[in-house]
mmCIF file of C-alpha atoms in Angstrom:
data_model
loop_
_atom_site.group_PDB
_atom_site.id
_atom_site.type_symbol
_atom_site.label_atom_id
_atom_site.label_comp_id
_atom_site.label_asym_id
_atom_site.label_seq_id
_atom_site.Cartn_x
_atom_site.Cartn_y
_atom_site.Cartn_z
ATOM 1 C CA MET A 193 25.347 95.417 134.585
ATOM 2 C CA PRO A 194 25.008 92.529 132.134
ATOM 3 C CA GLN A 195 27.938 91.747 129.894
ATOM 4 C CA ILE A 196 27.376 92.803 126.273
ATOM 5 C CA ILE A 197 28.112 89.843 124.023
ATOM 6 C CA ASP A 198 27.286 91.453 120.671
ATOM 7 C CA ARG A 199 26.355 94.940 119.503
ATOM 8 C CA PHE A 200 25.057 95.445 115.963
ATOM 9 C CA ARG A 201 22.722 97.406 113.695
ATOM 10 C CA SER A 202 21.237 97.141 110.236
ATOM 11 C CA SER A 203 23.819 97.777 107.529
ATOM 12 C CA THR A 204 23.223 100.548 104.992
ATOM 13 C CA ALA A 205 26.178 99.412 102.875
ATOM 14 C CA GLY A 206 24.874 95.844 103.053
ATOM 15 C CA TRP A 207 21.418 97.065 101.999
ATOM 16 C CA LEU A 208 22.965 98.803 98.975
ATOM 17 C CA ARG A 209 24.845 95.617 97.976
ATOM 18 C CA GLY A 210 22.349 93.023 99.078
ATOM 19 C CA SER A 211 18.883 94.133 97.982
ATOM 20 C CA LEU A 212 17.091 95.100 94.803
ATOM 21 C CA ALA A 213 15.959 98.325 96.483
ATOM 22 C CA GLY A 214 19.598 99.130 97.249
ATOM 23 C CA TRP A 215 20.635 98.362 93.684
ATOM 24 C CA GLY A 216 17.833 100.621 92.412
ATOM 25 C CA THR A 217 18.999 103.422 94.692
ATOM 26 C CA VAL A 218 22.584 103.095 93.435
ATOM 27 C CA ALA A 219 21.283 103.100 89.851
ATOM 28 C CA LEU A 220 19.275 106.288 90.517
ATOM 29 C CA ILE A 221 22.325 108.035 91.967
ATOM 30 C CA VAL A 222 24.677 106.920 89.178
ATOM 31 C CA ILE A 223 22.210 107.762 86.386
ATOM 32 C CA GLY A 224 21.446 111.097 88.031
ATOM 33 C CA LEU A 225 25.114 111.973 88.444
ATOM 34 C CA ILE A 226 26.278 110.940 84.973
ATOM 35 C CA GLY A 227 23.135 112.321 83.344
ATOM 36 C CA SER A 228 23.520 115.670 85.106
ATOM 37 C CA PHE A 229 27.074 116.116 83.831
ATOM 38 C CA TRP A 230 26.034 115.000 80.359
ATOM 39 C CA ALA A 231 23.012 117.346 80.312
ATOM 40 C CA LEU A 232 25.169 120.290 81.425
ATOM 41 C CA ALA A 233 27.647 119.558 78.621
ATOM 42 C CA GLN A 234 24.895 119.908 76.016
ATOM 43 C CA ARG A 235 24.516 123.303 74.373
ATOM 44 C CA PRO A 236 21.846 124.524 74.675
ATOM 45 C CA VAL A 237 20.701 122.723 77.801
ATOM 46 C CA GLY A 238 17.468 120.898 76.975
ATOM 47 C CA ALA A 239 14.182 121.395 78.790
ATOM 48 C CA TRP A 240 14.420 117.752 79.951
ATOM 49 C CA ALA A 241 17.763 118.267 81.729
ATOM 50 C CA TRP A 242 16.030 118.651 85.125
ATOM 51 C CA VAL A 243 15.246 114.901 85.126
ATOM 52 C CA PHE A 244 18.828 113.873 85.944
ATOM 53 C CA PRO A 245 19.357 116.103 89.001
ATOM 54 C CA LEU A 246 15.919 115.010 90.202
ATOM 55 C CA ALA A 247 16.985 111.339 89.921
ATOM 56 C CA LEU A 248 20.194 112.166 91.806
ATOM 57 C CA LEU A 249 18.249 113.937 94.572
ATOM 58 C CA ALA A 250 15.710 111.100 94.822
ATOM 59 C CA GLY A 251 18.474 108.497 95.136
ATOM 60 C CA ALA A 252 20.338 110.607 97.694
ATOM 61 C CA ALA A 253 17.127 111.137 99.710
ATOM 62 C CA ILE A 254 16.385 107.391 99.766
ATOM 63 C CA LEU A 255 19.968 106.636 100.816
ATOM 64 C CA ALA A 256 19.917 109.327 103.533
ATOM 65 C CA ALA A 257 16.581 108.087 104.922
ATOM 66 C CA LYS A 258 17.852 104.492 105.056
ATOM 67 C CA TRP A 259 21.152 105.560 106.647
ATOM 68 C CA ILE A 260 19.459 107.687 109.324
ATOM 69 C CA GLY A 261 16.971 104.889 110.045
ATOM 70 C CA ASN A 262 19.797 102.385 110.473
ATOM 71 C CA LEU A 263 21.828 104.835 112.542
ATOM 72 C CA ALA A 264 18.840 105.433 114.829
ATOM 73 C CA THR A 265 18.406 101.755 115.754
ATOM 74 C CA SER A 266 20.975 99.477 117.332
ATOM 75 C CA TYR A 267 20.808 96.147 119.119
ATOM 76 C CA GLU A 268 22.764 94.763 122.066
ATOM 77 C CA LEU A 269 22.801 91.102 122.968
ATOM 78 C CA THR A 270 23.641 90.153 126.558
ATOM 79 C CA ASN A 271 23.457 86.849 128.463
ATOM 80 C CA ASP A 272 19.863 87.618 129.469
ATOM 81 C CA ARG A 273 18.428 90.210 127.088
ATOM 82 C CA LEU A 274 18.166 91.590 123.587
ATOM 83 C CA ILE A 275 18.210 95.369 124.050
ATOM 84 C CA LEU A 276 16.827 97.683 121.355
ATOM 85 C CA HIS A 277 18.052 101.265 121.235
ATOM 86 C CA ARG A 278 15.873 103.468 118.998
ATOM 87 C CA GLY A 279 15.830 107.130 118.105
ATOM 88 C CA VAL A 280 18.090 110.038 117.269
ATOM 89 C CA LEU A 281 16.553 112.983 119.114
ATOM 90 C CA LEU A 282 13.952 111.117 121.153
ATOM 91 C CA LYS A 283 15.552 107.893 122.324
ATOM 92 C CA SER A 284 13.902 104.782 123.680
ATOM 93 C CA ILE A 285 15.350 101.576 125.054
ATOM 94 C CA ASP A 286 13.354 98.359 124.998
ATOM 95 C CA GLU A 287 14.410 94.949 126.251
ATOM 96 C CA ILE A 288 13.317 91.432 125.463
ATOM 97 C CA GLU A 289 14.241 88.811 128.046
ATOM 98 C CA LEU A 290 15.886 85.980 126.124
ATOM 99 C CA TYR A 291 14.019 83.245 127.986
ATOM 100 C CA ARG A 292 10.743 84.743 126.640
ATOM 101 C CA ILE A 293 11.744 84.398 122.980
ATOM 102 C CA LYS A 294 9.630 81.716 121.329
ATOM 103 C CA ASP A 295 10.981 81.682 117.787
ATOM 104 C CA ILE A 296 13.806 83.148 115.720
ATOM 105 C CA ARG A 297 13.301 83.039 111.979
ATOM 106 C CA LEU A 298 15.958 83.824 109.399
ATOM 107 C CA ASN A 299 15.016 85.026 105.912
ATOM 108 C CA PHE A 300 17.341 85.919 103.075
ATOM 109 C CA SER A 301 17.126 86.168 99.308
ATOM 110 C CA ILE A 302 19.812 85.049 96.889
ATOM 111 C CA ILE A 303 21.067 88.635 96.705
ATOM 112 C CA ASN A 304 21.157 88.827 100.523
ATOM 113 C CA GLN A 305 23.192 85.622 100.647
ATOM 114 C CA LEU A 306 25.744 87.037 98.206
ATOM 115 C CA ALA A 307 26.113 90.137 100.408
ATOM 116 C CA GLY A 308 26.232 88.135 103.661
ATOM 117 C CA LEU A 309 22.995 89.663 104.980
ATOM 118 C CA GLY A 310 19.805 88.325 106.451
ATOM 119 C CA THR A 311 16.572 89.343 108.097
ATOM 120 C CA ILE A 312 15.983 88.004 111.610
ATOM 121 C CA SER A 313 12.377 87.853 112.866
ATOM 122 C CA ILE A 314 11.856 87.338 116.600
ATOM 123 C CA THR A 315 8.609 86.234 118.227
ATOM 124 C CA SER A 316 8.322 86.258 122.002
ATOM 125 C CA SER A 317 5.834 86.455 124.845
ATOM 126 C CA ASP A 318 7.172 89.953 125.616
ATOM 127 C CA GLU A 319 4.967 93.006 124.946
ATOM 128 C CA THR A 320 7.516 94.194 122.371
ATOM 129 C CA THR A 321 6.626 91.356 119.998
ATOM 130 C CA ARG A 322 3.152 90.360 121.114
ATOM 131 C CA ALA A 323 1.345 92.120 118.230
ATOM 132 C CA ALA A 324 3.921 91.371 115.535
ATOM 133 C CA PRO A 325 7.396 89.859 115.375
ATOM 134 C CA LEU A 326 10.406 92.100 115.872
ATOM 135 C CA VAL A 327 12.125 92.257 112.482
ATOM 136 C CA LEU A 328 15.846 93.001 112.265
ATOM 137 C CA ARG A 329 16.588 93.774 108.607
ATOM 138 C CA ASP A 330 19.881 93.823 106.711
ATOM 139 C CA ILE A 331 21.919 92.206 109.478
ATOM 140 C CA HIS A 332 25.504 91.143 108.694
ATOM 141 C CA ARG A 333 26.357 87.571 109.725
ATOM 142 C CA ALA A 334 22.659 86.886 110.332
ATOM 143 C CA ARG A 335 23.099 83.097 110.439
ATOM 144 C CA ALA A 336 25.848 83.274 113.063
ATOM 145 C CA ARG A 337 23.922 85.850 115.103
ATOM 146 C CA ARG A 338 20.758 83.725 114.995
ATOM 147 C CA GLU A 339 22.684 80.686 116.201
ATOM 148 C CA GLN A 340 24.354 82.737 118.935
ATOM 149 C CA MET A 341 20.928 83.992 120.078
ATOM 150 C CA ARG A 342 19.515 80.465 120.057
ATOM 151 C CA GLU A 343 22.324 79.230 122.315
ATOM 152 C CA LEU A 344 21.907 82.196 124.681
ATOM 153 C CA ILE A 345 18.129 81.623 124.798
ATOM 154 C CA GLU A 346 18.605 77.991 125.800
ATOM 155 C CA ALA A 347 21.158 78.975 128.465
ATOM 156 C CA ALA A 348 18.828 81.686 129.847
ATOM 157 C CA ARG A 349 15.962 79.177 130.049
ATOM 158 C CA ARG A 350 18.164 76.658 131.899
ATOM 159 C CA ARG A 351 19.335 79.314 134.383
ATOM 160 C CA ARG A 352 15.743 80.340 135.137
ATOM 161 C CA GLY A 353 14.342 76.818 135.056
ATOM 162 C CA VAL A 354 11.894 77.806 132.301
ATOM 163 C CA ARG A 355 10.420 75.159 130.043
ATOM 164 C CA GLU A 356 8.584 75.814 126.808
ATOM 165 C CA LEU A 357 4.972 74.686 126.786
ATOM 166 C CA ASP A 358 2.943 75.182 123.628
ATOM 167 C CA MET A 359 -0.812 75.153 123.966
ATOM 168 C CA VAL A 360 -2.478 74.149 120.716
ATOM 169 C CA HIS A 361 -6.198 74.675 120.352
ATOM 170 C CA GLU A 362 -7.751 71.991 118.212
ATOM 171 C CA ASP A 363 -11.344 72.145 117.122
ATOM 172 C CA LEU A 364 -12.801 68.857 118.307
ATOM 173 C CA GLY A 365 -15.879 69.324 116.170
ATOM 174 C CA GLU A 366 -19.526 68.737 116.995
ATOM 175 C CA PRO A 367 -20.601 65.699 118.984
ATOM 176 C CA ASN A 368 -22.291 62.967 116.924
#
């Protein structure tokens, strides 16, 4: 059994702190909560009072969906593989051999940087990422994890004797 070097998942708390969508969700919940208490304190309760509980429910639903989605997906990094665990009721496990990873891209906004988050996009020759890159969103310590993956990828390639060869197709044009 390969040794697990790192185990992580997307962070719901980080998403709340480190994204505009998270900030909007917090705002919905706070406005809904405060507005609901304020609307209930009014006598008589206005016909518009339903707006605040609706905002609270919408914010709570968004937060619950994000939390369950993050809870349902986790990642394990070993010497040889990145292992993806997905699902709550129906589980699936997918693996990407590290030596097959072609590129690791790190994206983060200013807000993400303040919260210590990043989005890691992985492109490989594996079927998992052939159609589109694997995107790991809202990852704590994304820079350090990307660097750790890069070092493990190089070590896995050396162990297997794999060398990267990029084939670039250039249009040579029409003969004169």
